[in-house]
Each structure stands twice: as structure tokens, then as C-alpha cells.
Amino acid sequence: MQQPHDPNEIPPPGCPAHGNVQMYGPAFGADPDGHYAHLRTFGLSAPVDIAPDVQVELVTSYDAALYVLQNPASFVRDSRRWNALNEGRVPADSPSLPMMSYRPNALFSDGAAHARLRQAVTDSLATVNELQLVRQTQQSADYLISRFSAEPRGQAELMAEYAQPLPLLVFSDLFGCPPEIGDRVIAGISGIFEGTPGADEVLGGALSELIALKRRRPAADLTTRLMEHSAQLSDEEVLHQLVTLLSGGTAPLTAAIATSSALYLGEEWQTGLPVEDAVAQTLWNYAPIANYAAHYPVHDVELGGRVLRANDPVLVSFAAANTDPKLTEHRQQLSAKAHLAFGAGPHACPAKDPAFMIAVTGVETLLNRLPDIEMRVPFNTLAWAPTPWSRSLVTLPVRFTPRTVPSAAEQDRPRSSGQGSQQSAKPEQRPTAGASGPASGGSSQQKGGLFSRFLAWTRGE
């Protein structure tokens, strides 16, 4: 694990005494825990730069975070109140804007508007069959593992080859995407996180087509359930709820699956503990959504001796709050679910149970399919992405004994002498997750984007 931060160290450049701490870039990525420890020396919260020329107040205390999250009368989520943005002090190309600017969804709404949109989301999610979700996750995981498991090198990079595409495949299936639309949904959401120009338009266009399709042909999927909910969401509202579910689910799940896998395979993991413990430890100590949930005080609020000004953004550091040293002495008495990785209060994540299930299933399937898998480097040498929003590994290199993972169709097919998993011995050539063109080789299972190839694989094509 990472070495504990020494409070006697010289404060890093950018401390509040001579400029805000920068919560981005190589220095932050190299030691996020050290940054949080340093910020705690200034009280329950501190002013930080969440992006160049973008100052926010970051809450690092567990109790103070709960106070903000559970006090919607004083702290609202509508970012149209943001003083600096309204006054033109936020750079137009700031990476903070896609994460903090207003969208007509439950995340950025308050009061009755929030209650209406959230009810539609929670009711729709409640119809998801748990066993079906586990099967979808296992099947998606099997497909991704099959793409690298049989290669003679016996090595893979799990972030790019497994953790990143897995939630995208599950969500595309859950939302009822046909192959071509699913390909563009995956390309769009992947592009947004990679900063690809035009990715927003690709995702919006694909979801608009999906909604139009479900108007014509409703089905047993999340998109249709949102559209048919008694809240009577408009097509635009449905689209923005889908964007929220995609963006709020894919990156955090990627981080949770990768970090939980690394913990389980790490040198300090106690043999015999279940995968659920690795996921729970990830949620406590490496919160996938690290710093987020911008709130705007409706009036000046004093918090721990600091004045939070009306309409200036207050962000919650879920990562710092979960590792608050004041929790140490009674952490064992807290519920295993008392962490703030899924938020708290009226805006707590409505999909926390499905998310936990997907993460656990993703790690378990990897371990079951590749039973001798191990990391190629120690856990404490893994690098973290230099972004404030998520606690996510940059890479996760592993090795294993090469083996074939049969397709779903082959698993269901009765085996006869000389047949079975041997039919899949040659792994599929694979382009990047967001690719939409055909892969080299020309076989039908290699055409189209990731979702098309996954669906073809499930049919044994």
C-alpha cells in the first residue's frame, strides 16, 4: 500500500498559504492521499483548484460531508447558480465544465423537479432482475476475457482490455441497444472520458435514435421503463437520465473493478477473504468517485470556522471523507456500508446495489476464468490517474496461464468427442473499445464495433 503521509513534511507548493492546492496533474496523481492529508490541516474544508483557474471549496471531513449531503435546504445542486461561471471567470475549455455544468437531469435538480426525475430512475432500476444482471455481467466478462486469455504471451493490461469496456457492454445490454446503436453509445461515452472531439454529439445522436426506436418498439429494458414511467418524461429528459446513468456508472465501475481486482491479487491481501471484501475496501479506501457532488450554498454558511459563500461551489471529497482519521477509532463499529462512495442524502446513488453486484461479478468472473492470474507489479507501485474526479488506476498489468474461454453459445451447446472449447482456440483480433469499423481479418464476428462483436460472440458467429 502507499506510505502514510507525514504531517511534518514541508507543505507542497500550492498550499492555501501561497495559492490553492492543485487537485489535478502528475503531483496529485502520484500522491492523492498525501494531498488529502495536507488539506485536513486547514480544517473541515479548504479552497482548492479542481482545474486550472477553477476554485472550489473541498470538504474533507466525514461529518462535514454528511452535513452538506444531507442538508438540501442550505446546499443545492443546480449549477446555474455558479458565481464564477456566470461572471465569465471559468475558462470556456475547462475540463471542469463537462463535470459541473448544468444538465436537465436528477443530478443537477432540486426539490420537486429532482423528486420527479429521481423517482423515474429509481423505479426503473428497481425492475432490473438481479439474476439477469449477474448473467449479463458474466457473459460480458467472458467475452472480454476470451479476447486475450488464449494468447500465448499469457499477459494482459486489465484497465484497457477488461475494466473499461465491461460496464459499457453491460449497460448497452441493459438499455436495450441494438448492435449498431450500442456501438455508437460505447464510442460516444468512451470518447467523452478520453476527451475525443465530437464524442458528446455521437452519444447524443445514438441515444436519440435509441429513444425513437423504443417509441416504435417498446421492450423489456431500462430505456423503455424510463419512457413509460408515470412521471411522463419527455424524450429530452429520458436522454439526459440515460447520459447520467452511463457517465455516472461506467467510469466509477471501471475504477471499482480494477482496484478491487488489484487489491485481491495484491501482496497484502489475506487469502480466503471473499471478493465482496475487496470491493468494500475499495469503496472505503479508494472511492471510485473521488471528488465530486458540487453543491451551492443558498446563503453564506459557516463550516468549521470557514465561510462558504453563497453560490460558490462546494465539492465533497468522498475519498478524503472515507479515510478521515477521526473515523479510525470507531471504523470497526460502523456499518460496512457507512462509506460515502455512493454519496448520501437525497442525491445518493440510486444504483448502488446493482453497481456493487456488477463490480463483484466482474472480479469473480475474472478470477474464475483465470485461476492463476497474478499482477506483474506490486500493488503499491501502480499509478493513479492524475484527475480529481475519480480514483482510477492508469494500468493493471497481469499474467496467467493461457486458456480458452468458450462463447455463450458454445457453453450451451452439447459437447461431443473432439469438440467443445477447442473450437474457440484462436483469439479474436481486437481494435480499440471505441472503434466502429471492421477489424482486420474479415470474419463476421470481427465486424462492427465492440457491442456488435460481443453480440455476435454470444450467438457463436
Coordinates of C-alpha atoms in Angstrom, one line a residue:
M1 CA 0.0 0.0 0.0
Q2 CA 1.0 3.6 -0.3
Q3 CA 3.2 5.0 2.5
P4 CA 1.3 7.2 5.0
H5 CA 1.6 10.9 4.6
D6 CA 4.0 12.6 7.1
P7 CA 2.2 15.6 8.6
N8 CA 5.6 17.1 9.4
E9 CA 6.6 17.3 5.8
I10 CA 7.0 20.8 4.2
P11 CA 3.6 21.7 2.7
P12 CA 3.6 21.1 -1.0
P13 CA 3.7 24.1 -3.4
G14 CA 0.2 25.5 -4.0
C15 CA -1.0 25.2 -0.3
P16 CA -3.6 27.8 0.7
A17 CA -0.8 30.0 2.3
H18 CA 0.6 30.8 -1.2
G19 CA -2.1 29.6 -3.6
N20 CA -4.6 26.8 -3.7
V21 CA -3.6 23.1 -3.7
Q22 CA -3.9 21.7 -7.3
M23 CA -6.2 18.7 -7.3
Y24 CA -5.0 17.6 -10.8
G25 CA -1.9 16.8 -12.7
P26 CA 1.1 14.5 -12.1
A27 CA 1.8 15.6 -8.5
F28 CA -1.7 14.9 -7.4
G29 CA -1.8 11.5 -9.3
A30 CA 1.4 10.5 -7.7
D31 CA 0.1 11.0 -4.1
P32 CA -3.6 11.8 -3.7
D33 CA -3.6 10.6 -0.1
G34 CA -0.8 13.0 0.7
H35 CA -2.8 15.8 -0.7
Y36 CA -5.9 14.9 1.3
A37 CA -3.7 14.7 4.5
H38 CA -2.3 18.1 3.8
L39 CA -5.7 19.6 3.2
R40 CA -7.0 18.3 6.5
T41 CA -4.5 20.6 8.3
F42 CA -6.7 23.5 7.3
G43 CA -9.9 22.3 8.9
L44 CA -13.1 20.6 7.7
S45 CA -12.6 22.1 4.2
A46 CA -10.1 24.0 2.1
P47 CA -10.1 26.1 -1.1
V48 CA -8.5 24.1 -4.0
D49 CA -8.1 24.3 -7.7
I50 CA -10.1 21.5 -9.2
A51 CA -8.9 22.5 -12.7
P52 CA -6.7 25.4 -13.9
D53 CA -8.3 28.7 -12.8
V54 CA -11.3 26.9 -11.2
Q55 CA -11.5 27.3 -7.5
V56 CA -13.9 25.3 -5.3
E57 CA -14.2 24.6 -1.6
L58 CA -13.4 20.9 -1.0
V59 CA -14.9 19.2 2.1
T60 CA -12.5 16.6 3.5
S61 CA -14.2 15.7 6.8
Y62 CA -16.6 12.8 7.0
D63 CA -19.1 14.6 9.4
A64 CA -18.9 17.8 7.4
A65 CA -19.5 15.9 4.1
L66 CA -22.6 14.3 5.7
Y67 CA -23.8 17.7 6.8
V68 CA -23.5 19.1 3.2
L69 CA -25.0 16.0 1.6
Q70 CA -28.0 15.8 4.0
N71 CA -28.8 19.5 4.1
P72 CA -30.7 20.3 0.9
A73 CA -32.3 23.4 2.4
S74 CA -28.9 25.1 2.5
F75 CA -26.9 23.3 -0.2
V76 CA -28.5 22.8 -3.6
R77 CA -27.2 21.1 -6.8
D78 CA -28.3 23.5 -9.5
S79 CA -25.0 24.7 -11.0
R80 CA -26.7 27.6 -12.9
R81 CA -26.1 29.4 -9.6
W82 CA -22.3 29.1 -10.0
N83 CA -20.9 32.6 -9.5
A84 CA -17.6 32.3 -11.3
L85 CA -19.3 30.7 -14.3
N86 CA -21.9 33.3 -14.5
E87 CA -19.3 36.0 -14.3
G88 CA -17.1 34.6 -17.0
R89 CA -14.3 33.5 -14.8
V90 CA -14.3 29.8 -15.8
P91 CA -12.3 29.1 -19.0
A92 CA -14.5 28.0 -21.8
D93 CA -12.4 24.9 -22.4
S94 CA -12.1 24.0 -18.8
P95 CA -12.3 20.2 -18.0
S96 CA -14.5 21.1 -15.1
L97 CA -17.4 22.1 -17.3
P98 CA -18.4 18.6 -18.5
M99 CA -18.4 17.5 -14.9
M100 CA -20.0 20.5 -13.2
S101 CA -22.1 22.4 -15.7
Y102 CA -25.9 22.1 -15.6
R103 CA -27.8 19.4 -17.4
P104 CA -31.6 18.8 -17.0
N105 CA -31.3 15.6 -15.0
A106 CA -31.8 14.4 -11.5
L107 CA -28.2 15.1 -10.5
F108 CA -28.4 18.8 -11.1
S109 CA -32.1 19.3 -10.0
D110 CA -33.6 20.1 -6.6
G111 CA -36.9 20.0 -4.9
A112 CA -39.9 18.8 -6.8
A113 CA -38.1 18.6 -10.1
H114 CA -35.4 16.4 -8.6
A115 CA -38.0 14.1 -6.9
R116 CA -39.9 13.6 -10.2
L117 CA -36.8 12.7 -12.2
R118 CA -35.2 10.6 -9.4
Q119 CA -38.4 8.6 -8.9
A120 CA -38.5 7.7 -12.6
V121 CA -34.9 6.5 -12.4
T122 CA -35.2 4.5 -9.1
D123 CA -38.5 2.9 -10.1
S124 CA -37.0 1.8 -13.4
L125 CA -33.8 0.4 -11.8
A126 CA -36.0 -1.5 -9.3
T127 CA -37.3 -3.6 -12.2
V128 CA -33.9 -4.9 -13.0
N129 CA -33.7 -8.7 -12.4
E130 CA -30.7 -9.4 -10.2
L131 CA -30.0 -12.8 -11.6
Q132 CA -30.3 -11.5 -15.2
L133 CA -27.9 -8.7 -14.3
V134 CA -25.4 -11.2 -13.0
R135 CA -25.7 -13.3 -16.1
Q136 CA -25.3 -10.2 -18.3
T137 CA -22.1 -9.2 -16.4
Q138 CA -20.7 -12.8 -16.5
Q139 CA -21.4 -13.1 -20.3
S140 CA -19.8 -9.7 -21.0
A141 CA -16.8 -10.5 -18.8
D142 CA -16.4 -13.9 -20.5
Y143 CA -16.4 -12.2 -23.9
L144 CA -13.7 -9.7 -22.9
I145 CA -11.6 -12.4 -21.2
S146 CA -11.8 -14.6 -24.3
R147 CA -10.2 -11.8 -26.4
F148 CA -6.9 -12.1 -24.5
S149 CA -7.0 -15.3 -22.5
A150 CA -5.8 -17.7 -25.2
E151 CA -2.9 -15.6 -26.4
P152 CA 0.5 -17.3 -26.0
R153 CA 2.0 -14.4 -24.2
G154 CA -0.2 -15.0 -21.2
Q155 CA -0.4 -11.3 -20.3
A156 CA -3.0 -8.6 -20.4
E157 CA -3.5 -5.0 -19.4
L158 CA -6.8 -5.2 -17.5
M159 CA -7.7 -1.5 -17.5
A160 CA -8.0 -1.2 -21.3
E161 CA -8.8 -4.8 -22.0
Y162 CA -11.3 -5.6 -19.2
A163 CA -12.3 -3.0 -16.6
Q164 CA -13.0 -0.1 -19.0
P165 CA -15.2 -2.0 -21.6
L166 CA -17.0 -4.3 -19.2
P167 CA -19.5 -1.7 -17.8
L168 CA -20.1 -0.4 -21.3
L169 CA -21.2 -3.8 -22.5
V170 CA -23.4 -4.4 -19.5
F171 CA -25.1 -1.0 -19.8
S172 CA -25.7 -1.3 -23.6
D173 CA -27.4 -4.6 -23.0
L174 CA -29.4 -3.2 -20.0
F175 CA -30.6 -0.2 -22.0
G176 CA -31.8 -2.5 -24.9
C177 CA -29.4 -1.2 -27.6
P178 CA -29.4 -2.9 -31.0
P179 CA -25.9 -3.6 -32.2
E180 CA -25.2 -0.5 -34.3
I181 CA -26.6 1.9 -31.7
G182 CA -24.8 0.1 -29.0
D183 CA -21.5 0.5 -30.9
R184 CA -22.0 4.3 -31.1
V185 CA -23.1 4.6 -27.4
I186 CA -19.9 2.9 -26.4
A187 CA -17.8 5.0 -28.8
G188 CA -19.5 8.2 -27.5
I189 CA -19.2 7.6 -23.8
S190 CA -15.6 6.3 -24.2
G191 CA -14.8 9.4 -26.2
I192 CA -16.2 11.7 -23.6
F193 CA -13.8 10.3 -20.9
E194 CA -10.9 10.3 -23.4
G195 CA -11.6 13.9 -24.5
T196 CA -12.4 12.9 -28.1
P197 CA -13.8 15.9 -30.1
G198 CA -17.4 15.3 -31.1
A199 CA -18.0 12.5 -28.6
D200 CA -20.9 14.3 -27.0
E201 CA -22.7 14.5 -30.3
V202 CA -22.0 10.8 -31.1
L203 CA -23.5 9.8 -27.7
G204 CA -26.5 12.2 -28.0
G205 CA -27.3 11.1 -31.6
A206 CA -27.1 7.4 -30.6
L207 CA -29.4 7.8 -27.6
S208 CA -31.8 9.9 -29.6
E209 CA -32.1 7.1 -32.1
L210 CA -32.5 4.6 -29.3
I211 CA -35.4 6.6 -27.7
A212 CA -37.1 6.9 -31.1
L213 CA -36.7 3.1 -31.6
K214 CA -38.3 2.4 -28.2
R215 CA -41.2 4.7 -29.0
R216 CA -41.9 2.5 -32.1
R217 CA -41.0 -0.8 -30.5
P218 CA -41.1 -0.9 -26.6
A219 CA -39.2 -3.7 -25.0
A220 CA -38.3 -5.1 -21.5
D221 CA -35.3 -2.7 -21.0
L222 CA -34.4 0.3 -18.9
T223 CA -34.9 2.8 -21.7
T224 CA -38.5 1.6 -22.2
R225 CA -39.2 1.6 -18.5
L226 CA -38.0 5.2 -18.2
M227 CA -40.1 6.3 -21.1
E228 CA -43.3 4.5 -19.8
H229 CA -42.9 5.8 -16.2
S230 CA -45.9 7.6 -14.8
A231 CA -43.7 10.7 -14.4
Q232 CA -44.1 11.1 -18.2
L233 CA -40.6 12.2 -19.0
S234 CA -40.1 14.0 -22.3
D235 CA -37.7 12.4 -24.8
E236 CA -35.1 15.1 -23.9
E237 CA -35.5 14.2 -20.2
V238 CA -35.1 10.5 -20.9
L239 CA -32.0 11.2 -22.9
H240 CA -30.4 13.2 -20.1
Q241 CA -31.2 10.5 -17.5
L242 CA -29.6 7.9 -19.7
V243 CA -26.5 10.1 -20.1
T244 CA -26.4 10.4 -16.3
L245 CA -26.7 6.6 -15.8
L246 CA -24.0 6.0 -18.4
S247 CA -21.5 8.6 -17.3
G248 CA -22.2 8.1 -13.6
G249 CA -21.9 4.4 -13.9
T250 CA -19.2 3.5 -16.3
A251 CA -16.1 5.4 -15.0
P252 CA -16.8 4.6 -11.3
L253 CA -17.4 0.9 -12.1
T254 CA -14.2 0.7 -14.2
A255 CA -12.3 2.1 -11.2
A256 CA -14.0 -0.2 -8.8
I257 CA -13.5 -3.4 -10.8
A258 CA -9.8 -2.6 -11.5
T259 CA -8.9 -1.5 -8.0
S260 CA -10.8 -4.4 -6.4
S261 CA -9.0 -6.9 -8.7
A262 CA -5.7 -5.3 -7.8
L263 CA -6.4 -5.4 -4.1
Y264 CA -7.4 -9.1 -4.3
L265 CA -4.3 -10.0 -6.3
G266 CA -2.1 -7.8 -4.2
E267 CA 0.7 -8.9 -1.9
E268 CA -1.1 -7.8 1.3
W269 CA -4.5 -9.4 0.6
Q270 CA -5.4 -12.1 3.2
T271 CA -6.1 -15.4 1.5
G272 CA -9.6 -16.7 2.0
L273 CA -11.4 -13.3 2.2
P274 CA -14.3 -13.0 -0.3
V275 CA -14.3 -10.7 -3.4
E276 CA -17.0 -8.7 -1.6
D277 CA -14.5 -7.6 0.9
A278 CA -12.1 -6.4 -1.8
V279 CA -14.9 -4.3 -3.3
A280 CA -15.9 -2.9 0.1
Q281 CA -12.3 -2.0 0.9
T282 CA -12.1 -0.2 -2.5
L283 CA -15.2 1.8 -1.7
W284 CA -13.9 2.8 1.7
N285 CA -10.2 3.5 0.9
Y286 CA -10.1 4.2 -2.9
A287 CA -13.5 5.8 -3.5
P288 CA -14.1 5.5 -7.3
I289 CA -15.8 8.9 -7.4
A290 CA -13.1 10.8 -5.5
N291 CA -14.1 14.5 -5.5
Y292 CA -17.5 15.5 -6.9
A293 CA -21.1 16.4 -6.0
A294 CA -20.9 20.1 -6.4
H295 CA -23.3 21.9 -4.0
Y296 CA -24.1 25.6 -4.0
P297 CA -25.0 27.3 -0.6
V298 CA -28.2 29.3 -0.9
H299 CA -26.7 31.7 1.7
D300 CA -23.4 32.2 3.4
V301 CA -22.7 29.1 5.6
E302 CA -20.0 28.8 8.4
L303 CA -18.4 25.4 8.4
G304 CA -15.6 24.7 10.8
G305 CA -14.6 28.3 11.0
R306 CA -14.6 28.9 7.2
V307 CA -17.4 30.8 5.5
L308 CA -18.8 29.1 2.4
R309 CA -20.1 31.9 0.2
A310 CA -23.5 31.7 -1.4
N311 CA -23.4 30.3 -4.9
D312 CA -19.7 29.4 -4.8
P313 CA -19.2 25.6 -5.5
V314 CA -18.6 23.3 -2.5
L315 CA -17.4 19.8 -3.6
V316 CA -17.3 16.7 -1.4
S317 CA -14.1 14.7 -1.3
F318 CA -15.6 11.2 -0.9
A319 CA -12.0 9.9 -1.0
A320 CA -10.9 12.1 1.9
A321 CA -14.1 11.7 3.9
N322 CA -13.9 8.0 3.8
T323 CA -10.3 8.0 5.1
D324 CA -10.9 10.7 7.7
P325 CA -8.5 9.9 10.6
K326 CA -11.3 10.8 13.0
L327 CA -13.1 7.6 11.8
T328 CA -10.2 5.3 12.7
E329 CA -11.1 4.6 16.3
H330 CA -14.7 3.6 15.6
R331 CA -14.4 2.5 12.0
Q332 CA -14.9 -1.1 13.1
Q333 CA -18.2 -0.2 14.7
L334 CA -19.6 1.4 11.5
S335 CA -21.7 -0.5 9.1
A336 CA -19.8 -1.9 6.2
K337 CA -22.0 0.4 4.0
A338 CA -21.3 3.6 6.0
H339 CA -18.8 4.8 3.5
L340 CA -19.7 7.7 1.3
A341 CA -18.6 6.2 -2.0
F342 CA -22.2 6.2 -3.2
G343 CA -23.0 9.6 -1.6
A344 CA -25.7 10.2 1.0
G345 CA -28.9 12.2 1.4
P346 CA -31.4 12.9 -1.4
H347 CA -28.8 12.6 -4.2
A348 CA -27.3 9.3 -3.1
C349 CA -26.6 7.0 -6.0
P350 CA -29.8 5.2 -6.9
A351 CA -28.0 2.3 -8.5
K352 CA -25.6 1.4 -5.6
D353 CA -26.9 -2.2 -5.3
P354 CA -26.6 -3.0 -9.0
A355 CA -23.2 -1.3 -9.1
F356 CA -21.9 -3.4 -6.2
M357 CA -23.2 -6.5 -7.9
I358 CA -21.6 -5.7 -11.2
A359 CA -18.3 -5.0 -9.6
V360 CA -18.3 -8.2 -7.5
T361 CA -19.4 -10.3 -10.5
G362 CA -16.7 -8.7 -12.7
V363 CA -13.9 -9.5 -10.3
E364 CA -15.2 -13.0 -9.5
T365 CA -15.6 -14.0 -13.2
L366 CA -12.0 -12.9 -13.9
L367 CA -10.7 -15.0 -11.0
N368 CA -12.8 -18.0 -12.0
R369 CA -11.8 -17.9 -15.7
L370 CA -8.1 -17.3 -15.0
P371 CA -7.5 -19.0 -11.7
D372 CA -3.7 -18.5 -11.6
I373 CA -3.9 -14.8 -12.6
E374 CA -1.4 -12.5 -10.8
M375 CA -0.2 -9.0 -11.1
R376 CA 3.1 -8.3 -12.8
V377 CA 4.0 -5.5 -10.4
P378 CA 3.3 -4.9 -6.7
F379 CA 0.1 -3.1 -5.7
N380 CA 1.9 -0.1 -4.2
T381 CA 3.7 0.6 -7.5
L382 CA 0.5 1.0 -9.5
A383 CA -0.1 4.5 -10.8
W384 CA -3.3 6.5 -10.3
A385 CA -4.8 8.7 -12.9
P386 CA -4.0 12.4 -12.4
T387 CA -7.6 13.5 -12.3
P388 CA -9.6 14.9 -9.4
W389 CA -12.9 13.3 -10.3
S390 CA -12.1 9.6 -9.9
R391 CA -9.6 7.3 -8.1
S392 CA -8.7 5.1 -11.0
L393 CA -5.6 3.1 -11.9
V394 CA -3.7 4.0 -15.1
T395 CA -2.8 0.4 -15.9
L396 CA -3.2 -3.0 -14.3
P397 CA -0.7 -5.4 -15.9
V398 CA -1.3 -9.2 -15.2
R399 CA -0.1 -12.6 -16.3
F400 CA -1.7 -16.0 -16.3
T401 CA -1.6 -19.4 -18.0
P402 CA -3.2 -19.0 -21.5
R403 CA -6.6 -20.8 -21.8
T404 CA -9.7 -20.6 -24.0
V405 CA -13.0 -19.2 -22.7
P406 CA -15.8 -20.6 -24.8
S407 CA -18.6 -18.4 -26.1
A408 CA -22.0 -18.4 -24.5
A409 CA -23.4 -20.4 -27.5
E410 CA -20.6 -23.0 -27.1
Q411 CA -21.2 -23.3 -23.4
D412 CA -24.8 -24.1 -24.1
R413 CA -24.0 -26.5 -26.9
P414 CA -23.9 -30.2 -26.0
R415 CA -20.3 -31.4 -26.2
S416 CA -19.3 -34.4 -28.3
S417 CA -16.0 -36.1 -28.6
G418 CA -13.3 -33.8 -30.0
Q419 CA -15.5 -30.7 -29.8
G420 CA -16.2 -28.0 -27.2
S421 CA -13.9 -25.2 -26.2
Q422 CA -11.3 -26.2 -28.7
Q423 CA -13.4 -24.5 -31.4
S424 CA -12.5 -21.1 -30.0
A425 CA -8.8 -21.7 -29.6
K426 CA -7.9 -18.8 -31.9
P427 CA -8.5 -15.4 -30.1
E428 CA -10.3 -12.6 -31.9
Q429 CA -8.2 -9.8 -33.2
R430 CA -9.3 -6.7 -31.5
P431 CA -9.4 -3.0 -32.3
T432 CA -9.9 -0.4 -29.5
A433 CA -13.1 -0.3 -27.5
G434 CA -14.5 2.7 -29.3
A435 CA -13.7 1.5 -32.8
S436 CA -16.7 1.3 -35.1
G437 CA -15.1 0.0 -38.3
P438 CA -14.4 -3.6 -39.1
A439 CA -11.4 -5.3 -37.6
S440 CA -8.8 -6.9 -39.8
G441 CA -9.5 -10.4 -40.9
G442 CA -12.9 -10.1 -42.4
S443 CA -14.8 -12.7 -40.4
S444 CA -18.3 -11.9 -39.4
Q445 CA -17.6 -11.9 -35.7
Q446 CA -14.9 -9.2 -36.2
K447 CA -17.2 -6.7 -38.0
G448 CA -18.7 -3.6 -36.4
G449 CA -17.9 -2.1 -33.0
L450 CA -17.4 -3.7 -29.6
F451 CA -21.1 -4.3 -28.9
S452 CA -21.8 -5.8 -32.3
R453 CA -18.8 -8.2 -31.9
F454 CA -20.0 -9.1 -28.4
L455 CA -23.5 -9.9 -29.6
A456 CA -22.1 -12.0 -32.5
W457 CA -19.9 -13.9 -30.0
T458 CA -22.9 -14.7 -27.8
R459 CA -24.5 -16.3 -30.8
G460 CA -21.4 -18.2 -31.7
E461 CA -21.0 -16.5 -35.0

